[in-house]
Amino acid sequence: MNIGFIGLGNMGAPMALNLLKAGHKVHVYDLLEAAVQTLEAAGAQRQASPAQVAGQEIDILITMLPAAVHVKKVYLGEEGVLAAVGKHVLLIDSSTIDPQTAREVAAQAAAQGNAMLDAPVSGGTGGAQAGTLTFMVGGDEAVFEKARPVLQAMGKNIVYCGGAGNGQVAKVANNMLLGISMIGAAEAMNLGVSLGMDPTILAGIINTSSGRCWSTEVYNPYPGVVETAPASKGYAGGFGADLMLKDLGLATEAAKAAKVPVVLGAAAQQLYQTFSTQGNGHLDFSAIIKFFSTK
Ligand code: NAD
């Protein structure tokens, strides 16, 4: 298939690489030249704007952008996707944004005849590289079935969540829990090590006991416990603390709209807010363990 891909960051670049590996022709755009160069070297076609990507002979256009403001600009802006895209092109936004914006952009796309899915992912940069992401997809079910084979080139679990915006609803709930569980994992690891435990032995106990979760097992925040985790690489790459802060903001905003309390979600948001204000927003979100460390 011919695919457009906009947003080649920590997640988008490996996702686009997997599409190339699966034999698709991929047209790419990103604001950062270095990101485009990496994809070009792997066989992608460089384009100069979202509109230029949209104007190619493509079947599907995928975006993987930081936040709602970027999604609005890329789809609705002057040099944006909707201004140039053919009606047959299926639009898929995999960025994590609020359900409301996802529904608004999908409605504008529908108004000009384009089907659109919100398809945020979980699985981190490791999952993006391995092609094992989980896609949570909102939109028309028949359109979802059309998109499934392409999503399968980038992910392992492709889950239909219901109408437009529902993929983002699933994502927001999952990531709120992830933020809370990472803080819990960091607090527990720091406590145990401060009391004299070896971090690897402690993690091993937790991971075969009732405290086990993804944050302790796959992505342990203590350096050296999981070799592949950002904690063992100076908290570089991975999922930025500022992106987690963004997702916790989405959760508390969504909770306000739904009139339900998110007590721990709001506490986690404040913790990441403080951590970010201290200049740590660029670090992987597991670096929140530094908040607890007194050394
Ligand atoms: P990132 O900041 O590494 O990448 C975003 C890319 O978008 C950058 O390369 C940036 O230059 C580009 N971009 C921004 N504005 C643009 C524009 N107007 N036109 C073209 N390109 C533009 O972010 P990421 O880690 O790849 O995350 C992307 C999305 O996926 C976010 O919504 C994030 O919340 C979500 N997500 C991230 C992870 C993770 O582990 N990193 C996991 C799941 C979901």
mmCIF file of C-alpha atoms and ligand atoms in Angstrom:
data_model
loop_
_atom_site.group_PDB
_atom_site.id
_atom_site.type_symbol
_atom_site.label_atom_id
_atom_site.label_comp_id
_atom_site.label_asym_id
_atom_site.label_seq_id
_atom_site.Cartn_x
_atom_site.Cartn_y
_atom_site.Cartn_z
ATOM 1 C CA MET A 1 0.000 0.000 0.000
ATOM 2 C CA ASN A 2 0.984 3.642 -0.301
ATOM 3 C CA ILE A 3 1.031 5.266 3.124
ATOM 4 C CA GLY A 4 1.641 8.793 4.402
ATOM 5 C CA PHE A 5 3.257 9.153 7.830
ATOM 6 C CA ILE A 6 3.598 12.437 9.727
ATOM 7 C CA GLY A 7 5.462 12.695 13.062
ATOM 8 C CA LEU A 8 8.669 10.664 13.186
ATOM 9 C CA GLY A 9 9.622 10.931 16.859
ATOM 10 C CA ASN A 10 10.418 8.250 19.438
ATOM 11 C CA MET A 11 7.290 6.320 18.419
ATOM 12 C CA GLY A 12 6.555 7.446 14.860
ATOM 13 C CA ALA A 13 10.001 6.640 13.449
ATOM 14 C CA PRO A 14 10.040 2.951 14.438
ATOM 15 C CA MET A 15 6.358 2.596 13.424
ATOM 16 C CA ALA A 16 7.094 4.011 9.965
ATOM 17 C CA LEU A 17 10.176 1.761 9.710
ATOM 18 C CA ASN A 18 7.967 -1.263 10.368
ATOM 19 C CA LEU A 19 5.632 -0.187 7.559
ATOM 20 C CA LEU A 20 8.629 -0.032 5.223
ATOM 21 C CA LYS A 21 9.771 -3.464 6.409
ATOM 22 C CA ALA A 22 6.300 -4.828 5.652
ATOM 23 C CA GLY A 23 6.750 -3.705 2.032
ATOM 24 C CA HIS A 24 4.616 -0.555 2.024
ATOM 25 C CA LYS A 25 5.674 2.609 0.211
ATOM 26 C CA VAL A 26 5.849 5.365 2.834
ATOM 27 C CA HIS A 27 5.792 9.157 2.335
ATOM 28 C CA VAL A 28 7.048 10.982 5.427
ATOM 29 C CA TYR A 29 7.138 14.430 6.989
ATOM 30 C CA ASP A 30 8.423 15.801 10.300
ATOM 31 C CA LEU A 31 9.545 19.243 11.446
ATOM 32 C CA LEU A 32 12.928 17.777 12.391
ATOM 33 C CA GLU A 33 15.306 17.189 9.519
ATOM 34 C CA ALA A 34 17.246 14.465 11.341
ATOM 35 C CA ALA A 35 14.065 12.421 11.819
ATOM 36 C CA VAL A 36 13.235 12.648 8.113
ATOM 37 C CA GLN A 37 16.794 11.675 7.135
ATOM 38 C CA THR A 38 16.648 8.457 9.152
ATOM 39 C CA LEU A 39 13.469 7.369 7.375
ATOM 40 C CA GLU A 40 14.750 8.472 3.988
ATOM 41 C CA ALA A 41 17.862 6.353 4.477
ATOM 42 C CA ALA A 42 15.561 3.389 5.129
ATOM 43 C CA GLY A 43 13.685 3.923 1.841
ATOM 44 C CA ALA A 44 10.883 6.398 2.664
ATOM 45 C CA GLN A 45 9.945 9.297 0.366
ATOM 46 C CA ARG A 46 10.508 12.739 1.898
ATOM 47 C CA GLN A 47 7.724 15.343 1.601
ATOM 48 C CA ALA A 48 7.852 19.022 2.532
ATOM 49 C CA SER A 49 4.587 19.519 4.463
ATOM 50 C CA PRO A 50 1.521 17.655 5.782
ATOM 51 C CA ALA A 51 -0.358 18.868 2.681
ATOM 52 C CA GLN A 52 2.325 17.412 0.409
ATOM 53 C CA VAL A 53 2.107 14.040 2.144
ATOM 54 C CA ALA A 54 -1.678 14.179 1.816
ATOM 55 C CA GLY A 55 -1.392 15.099 -1.876
ATOM 56 C CA GLN A 56 0.563 11.945 -2.800
ATOM 57 C CA GLU A 57 -1.119 8.865 -4.220
ATOM 58 C CA ILE A 58 -1.734 7.300 -0.848
ATOM 59 C CA ASP A 59 -4.366 4.940 0.555
ATOM 60 C CA ILE A 60 -3.824 5.680 4.243
ATOM 61 C CA LEU A 61 -2.353 8.608 6.158
ATOM 62 C CA ILE A 62 -1.086 8.094 9.710
ATOM 63 C CA THR A 63 -0.074 10.772 12.210
ATOM 64 C CA MET A 64 1.964 10.313 15.416
ATOM 65 C CA LEU A 65 2.257 13.760 16.988
ATOM 66 C CA PRO A 66 2.881 15.020 20.538
ATOM 67 C CA ALA A 67 -0.478 16.573 21.519
ATOM 68 C CA ALA A 68 -3.887 17.900 20.404
ATOM 69 C CA VAL A 69 -2.493 21.276 19.341
ATOM 70 C CA HIS A 70 -0.161 19.574 16.840
ATOM 71 C CA VAL A 71 -2.924 17.262 15.599
ATOM 72 C CA LYS A 72 -5.221 20.239 14.952
ATOM 73 C CA LYS A 73 -2.451 22.099 13.113
ATOM 74 C CA VAL A 74 -1.448 19.118 10.975
ATOM 75 C CA TYR A 75 -5.028 18.213 9.967
ATOM 76 C CA LEU A 76 -6.807 21.554 9.974
ATOM 77 C CA GLY A 77 -4.010 24.090 9.361
ATOM 78 C CA GLU A 78 -3.349 25.991 6.128
ATOM 79 C CA GLU A 79 -0.708 23.518 4.906
ATOM 80 C CA GLY A 80 -2.656 20.769 6.595
ATOM 81 C CA VAL A 81 -3.864 17.331 5.612
ATOM 82 C CA LEU A 82 -7.568 18.073 5.080
ATOM 83 C CA ALA A 83 -6.795 20.873 2.648
ATOM 84 C CA ALA A 84 -5.060 18.479 0.254
ATOM 85 C CA VAL A 85 -6.193 14.904 0.848
ATOM 86 C CA GLY A 86 -8.289 12.819 -1.581
ATOM 87 C CA LYS A 87 -11.647 11.517 -0.298
ATOM 88 C CA HIS A 88 -10.606 7.860 -0.639
ATOM 89 C CA VAL A 89 -7.721 8.288 1.823
ATOM 90 C CA LEU A 90 -8.282 6.747 5.249
ATOM 91 C CA LEU A 91 -6.943 8.966 8.043
ATOM 92 C CA ILE A 92 -5.548 7.467 11.258
ATOM 93 C CA ASP A 93 -4.332 9.540 14.188
ATOM 94 C CA SER A 94 -2.239 7.509 16.626
ATOM 95 C CA SER A 95 -1.207 10.447 18.840
ATOM 96 C CA THR A 96 -2.526 10.457 22.408
ATOM 97 C CA ILE A 97 -4.954 13.380 22.638
ATOM 98 C CA ASP A 98 -8.247 14.192 24.386
ATOM 99 C CA PRO A 99 -11.342 12.334 23.134
ATOM 100 C CA GLN A 100 -13.118 15.637 22.406
ATOM 101 C CA THR A 101 -10.472 16.880 19.949
ATOM 102 C CA ALA A 102 -10.326 13.425 18.330
ATOM 103 C CA ARG A 103 -14.096 13.608 17.775
ATOM 104 C CA GLU A 104 -13.904 17.186 16.427
ATOM 105 C CA VAL A 105 -11.148 16.418 13.897
ATOM 106 C CA ALA A 106 -12.920 13.194 12.812
ATOM 107 C CA ALA A 107 -16.152 15.173 12.320
ATOM 108 C CA GLN A 108 -14.357 17.750 10.140
ATOM 109 C CA ALA A 109 -12.768 14.943 8.118
ATOM 110 C CA ALA A 110 -16.175 13.257 7.730
ATOM 111 C CA ALA A 111 -17.726 16.557 6.625
ATOM 112 C CA GLN A 112 -15.434 16.551 3.601
ATOM 113 C CA GLY A 113 -15.889 12.829 2.942
ATOM 114 C CA ASN A 114 -12.840 11.300 4.679
ATOM 115 C CA ALA A 115 -13.118 8.395 7.102
ATOM 116 C CA MET A 116 -10.960 8.844 10.194
ATOM 117 C CA LEU A 117 -9.947 6.606 13.099
ATOM 118 C CA ASP A 118 -8.370 7.552 16.414
ATOM 119 C CA ALA A 119 -5.853 4.788 17.139
ATOM 120 C CA PRO A 120 -3.597 5.645 20.089
ATOM 121 C CA VAL A 121 -1.102 3.004 21.158
ATOM 122 C CA SER A 122 0.461 1.502 24.224
ATOM 123 C CA GLY A 123 3.630 -0.556 24.467
ATOM 124 C CA GLY A 124 6.272 2.179 24.532
ATOM 125 C CA THR A 125 9.222 2.661 22.207
ATOM 126 C CA GLY A 126 10.224 -0.990 22.669
ATOM 127 C CA GLY A 127 6.810 -2.084 21.407
ATOM 128 C CA ALA A 128 7.042 0.395 18.515
ATOM 129 C CA GLN A 129 10.419 -1.050 17.487
ATOM 130 C CA ALA A 130 9.328 -4.668 17.858
ATOM 131 C CA GLY A 131 6.006 -4.073 16.089
ATOM 132 C CA THR A 132 4.094 -5.322 19.114
ATOM 133 C CA LEU A 133 2.069 -2.213 20.013
ATOM 134 C CA THR A 134 -1.511 -2.354 21.235
ATOM 135 C CA PHE A 135 -3.792 -0.141 19.124
ATOM 136 C CA MET A 136 -7.001 1.149 20.751
ATOM 137 C CA VAL A 137 -9.215 2.193 17.877
ATOM 138 C CA GLY A 138 -12.269 4.441 17.737
ATOM 139 C CA GLY A 139 -14.417 5.137 14.672
ATOM 140 C CA ASP A 140 -16.583 3.277 12.201
ATOM 141 C CA GLU A 141 -16.191 -0.513 12.562
ATOM 142 C CA ALA A 142 -16.100 -1.233 8.823
ATOM 143 C CA VAL A 143 -13.342 1.363 8.433
ATOM 144 C CA PHE A 144 -11.503 -0.258 11.347
ATOM 145 C CA GLU A 145 -11.555 -3.602 9.499
ATOM 146 C CA LYS A 146 -10.024 -1.904 6.455
ATOM 147 C CA ALA A 147 -7.230 -0.426 8.578
ATOM 148 C CA ARG A 148 -6.501 -3.605 10.533
ATOM 149 C CA PRO A 149 -3.882 -5.144 8.146
ATOM 150 C CA VAL A 150 -1.812 -1.946 8.152
ATOM 151 C CA LEU A 151 -2.025 -1.603 11.932
ATOM 152 C CA GLN A 152 -0.897 -5.236 12.203
ATOM 153 C CA ALA A 153 2.408 -4.272 10.585
ATOM 154 C CA MET A 154 3.054 -2.092 13.655
ATOM 155 C CA GLY A 155 1.194 -3.852 16.439
ATOM 156 C CA LYS A 156 0.120 -7.148 17.896
ATOM 157 C CA ASN A 157 -3.169 -6.313 19.642
ATOM 158 C CA ILE A 158 -5.549 -4.302 17.501
ATOM 159 C CA VAL A 159 -8.673 -3.571 19.525
ATOM 160 C CA TYR A 160 -11.879 -1.928 18.356
ATOM 161 C CA CYS A 161 -13.184 0.343 21.157
ATOM 162 C CA GLY A 162 -16.370 1.809 19.633
ATOM 163 C CA GLY A 163 -17.224 5.132 17.977
ATOM 164 C CA ALA A 164 -14.968 8.115 17.253
ATOM 165 C CA GLY A 165 -12.872 9.156 20.275
ATOM 166 C CA ASN A 166 -13.265 5.858 22.128
ATOM 167 C CA GLY A 167 -9.700 4.781 21.355
ATOM 168 C CA GLN A 168 -8.585 7.909 23.222
ATOM 169 C CA VAL A 169 -10.952 7.114 26.104
ATOM 170 C CA ALA A 170 -9.295 3.701 26.545
ATOM 171 C CA LYS A 171 -5.845 5.240 26.275
ATOM 172 C CA VAL A 172 -6.520 7.984 28.820
ATOM 173 C CA ALA A 173 -7.750 5.452 31.412
ATOM 174 C CA ASN A 174 -4.769 3.150 30.804
ATOM 175 C CA ASN A 175 -2.194 5.924 31.004
ATOM 176 C CA MET A 176 -3.641 7.386 34.164
ATOM 177 C CA LEU A 177 -3.150 3.972 35.760
ATOM 178 C CA LEU A 178 0.369 3.773 34.289
ATOM 179 C CA GLY A 179 1.329 7.128 35.830
ATOM 180 C CA ILE A 180 -0.038 6.052 39.200
ATOM 181 C CA SER A 181 1.652 2.623 39.054
ATOM 182 C CA MET A 182 5.027 4.094 38.025
ATOM 183 C CA ILE A 183 4.953 6.425 41.017
ATOM 184 C CA GLY A 184 4.086 3.448 43.230
ATOM 185 C CA ALA A 185 6.894 1.351 41.731
ATOM 186 C CA ALA A 186 9.378 4.203 42.213
ATOM 187 C CA GLU A 187 8.307 4.784 45.809
ATOM 188 C CA ALA A 188 8.537 1.065 46.671
ATOM 189 C CA MET A 189 11.902 0.501 44.947
ATOM 190 C CA ASN A 190 13.366 3.578 46.614
ATOM 191 C CA LEU A 191 12.076 2.516 50.024
ATOM 192 C CA GLY A 192 13.436 -1.021 49.704
ATOM 193 C CA VAL A 193 16.867 0.037 48.453
ATOM 194 C CA SER A 194 17.104 2.779 51.107
ATOM 195 C CA LEU A 195 16.442 0.088 53.725
ATOM 196 C CA GLY A 196 19.322 -2.008 52.386
ATOM 197 C CA MET A 197 17.832 -4.313 49.723
ATOM 198 C CA ASP A 198 19.633 -5.063 46.497
ATOM 199 C CA PRO A 199 17.430 -3.484 43.774
ATOM 200 C CA THR A 200 17.525 -6.522 41.462
ATOM 201 C CA ILE A 201 16.583 -8.945 44.242
ATOM 202 C CA LEU A 202 13.828 -6.599 45.405
ATOM 203 C CA ALA A 203 12.435 -6.282 41.874
ATOM 204 C CA GLY A 204 12.589 -10.069 41.530
ATOM 205 C CA ILE A 205 10.523 -10.487 44.718
ATOM 206 C CA ILE A 206 7.962 -7.883 43.652
ATOM 207 C CA ASN A 207 7.700 -9.429 40.180
ATOM 208 C CA THR A 208 6.807 -12.828 41.620
ATOM 209 C CA SER A 209 4.540 -11.310 44.297
ATOM 210 C CA SER A 210 1.361 -9.286 44.468
ATOM 211 C CA GLY A 211 3.050 -5.917 43.845
ATOM 212 C CA ARG A 212 3.975 -6.928 40.303
ATOM 213 C CA CYS A 213 2.980 -4.647 37.425
ATOM 214 C CA TRP A 214 4.353 -3.456 34.056
ATOM 215 C CA SER A 215 6.201 -0.603 35.810
ATOM 216 C CA THR A 216 8.099 -3.021 38.071
ATOM 217 C CA GLU A 217 8.610 -5.835 35.590
ATOM 218 C CA VAL A 218 9.214 -4.409 32.119
ATOM 219 C CA TYR A 219 10.093 -0.788 32.880
ATOM 220 C CA ASN A 220 11.522 -0.814 36.406
ATOM 221 C CA PRO A 221 12.494 2.770 37.383
ATOM 222 C CA TYR A 222 15.587 1.674 39.331
ATOM 223 C CA PRO A 223 18.793 1.806 37.194
ATOM 224 C CA GLY A 224 20.296 -1.557 36.262
ATOM 225 C CA VAL A 225 17.292 -3.714 37.157
ATOM 226 C CA VAL A 226 15.932 -4.079 33.599
ATOM 227 C CA GLU A 227 18.710 -3.711 31.051
ATOM 228 C CA THR A 228 16.403 -2.522 28.250
ATOM 229 C CA ALA A 229 14.488 0.013 30.384
ATOM 230 C CA PRO A 230 15.256 3.773 30.092
ATOM 231 C CA ALA A 231 16.326 3.711 33.785
ATOM 232 C CA SER A 232 19.384 1.709 32.691
ATOM 233 C CA LYS A 233 20.185 4.257 29.947
ATOM 234 C CA GLY A 234 20.222 7.463 31.973
ATOM 235 C CA TYR A 235 16.437 7.868 31.494
ATOM 236 C CA ALA A 236 17.002 8.850 27.835
ATOM 237 C CA GLY A 237 14.444 8.094 25.095
ATOM 238 C CA GLY A 238 11.350 6.174 26.144
ATOM 239 C CA PHE A 239 8.219 8.067 27.167
ATOM 240 C CA GLY A 240 8.967 11.605 28.309
ATOM 241 C CA ALA A 241 7.826 12.819 31.744
ATOM 242 C CA ASP A 242 6.193 15.794 30.018
ATOM 243 C CA LEU A 243 4.153 13.401 27.840
ATOM 244 C CA MET A 244 2.996 11.568 30.968
ATOM 245 C CA LEU A 245 2.116 14.942 32.503
ATOM 246 C CA LYS A 246 0.093 15.681 29.363
ATOM 247 C CA ASP A 247 -1.766 12.351 29.631
ATOM 248 C CA LEU A 248 -2.560 12.880 33.314
ATOM 249 C CA GLY A 249 -3.931 16.301 32.364
ATOM 250 C CA LEU A 250 -6.130 14.602 29.751
ATOM 251 C CA ALA A 251 -7.367 12.191 32.421
ATOM 252 C CA THR A 252 -8.248 14.884 34.958
ATOM 253 C CA GLU A 253 -9.953 16.990 32.268
ATOM 254 C CA ALA A 254 -11.906 13.970 31.023
ATOM 255 C CA ALA A 255 -12.891 13.162 34.623
ATOM 256 C CA LYS A 256 -14.205 16.695 35.047
ATOM 257 C CA ALA A 257 -16.324 16.302 31.928
ATOM 258 C CA ALA A 258 -17.600 12.895 33.112
ATOM 259 C CA LYS A 259 -18.172 14.239 36.665
ATOM 260 C CA VAL A 260 -16.223 11.382 38.294
ATOM 261 C CA PRO A 261 -13.391 11.701 40.829
ATOM 262 C CA VAL A 262 -9.800 10.689 39.922
ATOM 263 C CA VAL A 263 -8.075 11.159 43.265
ATOM 264 C CA LEU A 264 -4.825 9.277 42.607
ATOM 265 C CA GLY A 265 -4.761 10.466 38.984
ATOM 266 C CA ALA A 266 -4.849 14.085 40.187
ATOM 267 C CA ALA A 267 -2.121 13.411 42.778
ATOM 268 C CA ALA A 268 0.036 11.795 40.074
ATOM 269 C CA GLN A 269 -0.534 14.820 37.852
ATOM 270 C CA GLN A 270 0.699 17.173 40.600
ATOM 271 C CA LEU A 271 3.785 15.015 41.177
ATOM 272 C CA TYR A 272 4.712 15.032 37.478
ATOM 273 C CA GLN A 273 3.939 18.759 37.349
ATOM 274 C CA THR A 274 6.448 19.399 40.144
ATOM 275 C CA PHE A 275 8.987 17.064 38.550
ATOM 276 C CA SER A 276 8.638 18.856 35.214
ATOM 277 C CA THR A 277 8.915 22.313 36.804
ATOM 278 C CA GLN A 278 12.188 21.152 38.359
ATOM 279 C CA GLY A 279 13.549 20.756 34.806
ATOM 280 C CA ASN A 280 13.047 17.003 34.354
ATOM 281 C CA GLY A 281 10.292 16.961 31.742
ATOM 282 C CA HIS A 282 12.614 15.701 28.995
ATOM 283 C CA LEU A 283 13.602 12.579 30.971
ATOM 284 C CA ASP A 284 11.754 9.295 30.631
ATOM 285 C CA PHE A 285 8.744 9.222 32.972
ATOM 286 C CA SER A 286 10.329 6.477 35.113
ATOM 287 C CA ALA A 287 12.870 9.118 36.250
ATOM 288 C CA ILE A 288 10.147 10.161 38.732
ATOM 289 C CA ILE A 289 12.113 7.898 41.122
ATOM 290 C CA LYS A 290 14.561 10.823 41.467
ATOM 291 C CA PHE A 291 11.773 12.645 43.272
ATOM 292 C CA PHE A 292 11.946 10.118 46.109
ATOM 293 C CA SER A 293 15.699 9.613 46.208
ATOM 294 C CA THR A 294 17.470 11.595 48.895
ATOM 295 C CA LYS A 295 20.955 10.646 47.627
HETATM 296 P P1 NAD B 1 8.045 12.719 20.151
HETATM 297 O O1 NAD B 1 8.028 14.083 20.734
HETATM 298 O O2 NAD B 1 9.285 11.884 20.233
HETATM 299 O O3 NAD B 1 7.673 12.812 18.566
HETATM 300 C C1 NAD B 1 6.731 13.668 18.035
HETATM 301 C C2 NAD B 1 7.222 14.081 16.640
HETATM 302 O O4 NAD B 1 6.231 14.920 16.054
HETATM 303 C C3 NAD B 1 8.523 14.880 16.671
HETATM 304 O O5 NAD B 1 9.475 14.284 15.808
HETATM 305 C C4 NAD B 1 8.096 16.268 16.191
HETATM 306 O O6 NAD B 1 9.109 16.943 15.453
HETATM 307 C C5 NAD B 1 6.910 15.931 15.337
HETATM 308 N N1 NAD B 1 6.016 17.064 15.107
HETATM 309 C C6 NAD B 1 5.516 17.944 16.017
HETATM 310 N N2 NAD B 1 4.744 18.858 15.396
HETATM 311 C C7 NAD B 1 4.758 18.532 14.097
HETATM 312 C C8 NAD B 1 4.158 19.119 12.941
HETATM 313 N N3 NAD B 1 3.392 20.209 13.025
HETATM 314 N N4 NAD B 1 4.394 18.526 11.746
HETATM 315 C C9 NAD B 1 5.176 17.425 11.656
HETATM 316 N N5 NAD B 1 5.782 16.853 12.701
HETATM 317 C C10 NAD B 1 5.568 17.409 13.895
HETATM 318 O O7 NAD B 1 6.801 11.960 20.763
HETATM 319 P P2 NAD B 1 6.565 10.373 20.815
HETATM 320 O O8 NAD B 1 7.189 9.835 22.029
HETATM 321 O O9 NAD B 1 6.872 9.787 19.479
HETATM 322 O O10 NAD B 1 4.978 10.351 21.077
HETATM 323 C C11 NAD B 1 4.040 10.637 20.045
HETATM 324 C C12 NAD B 1 2.645 10.413 20.589
HETATM 325 O O11 NAD B 1 2.522 9.057 21.024
HETATM 326 C C13 NAD B 1 2.301 11.287 21.819
HETATM 327 O O12 NAD B 1 0.968 11.700 21.722
HETATM 328 C C14 NAD B 1 2.521 10.357 22.980
HETATM 329 O O13 NAD B 1 1.729 10.715 24.088
HETATM 330 C C15 NAD B 1 2.129 9.023 22.388
HETATM 331 N N6 NAD B 1 2.772 7.841 22.986
HETATM 332 C C16 NAD B 1 4.099 7.833 23.283
HETATM 333 C C17 NAD B 1 4.677 6.692 23.845
HETATM 334 C C18 NAD B 1 6.158 6.624 24.190
HETATM 335 O O14 NAD B 1 6.556 5.669 24.881
HETATM 336 N N7 NAD B 1 6.963 7.572 23.730
HETATM 337 C C19 NAD B 1 3.887 5.565 24.084
HETATM 338 C C20 NAD B 1 2.545 5.590 23.743
HETATM 339 C C21 NAD B 1 1.991 6.742 23.181
#
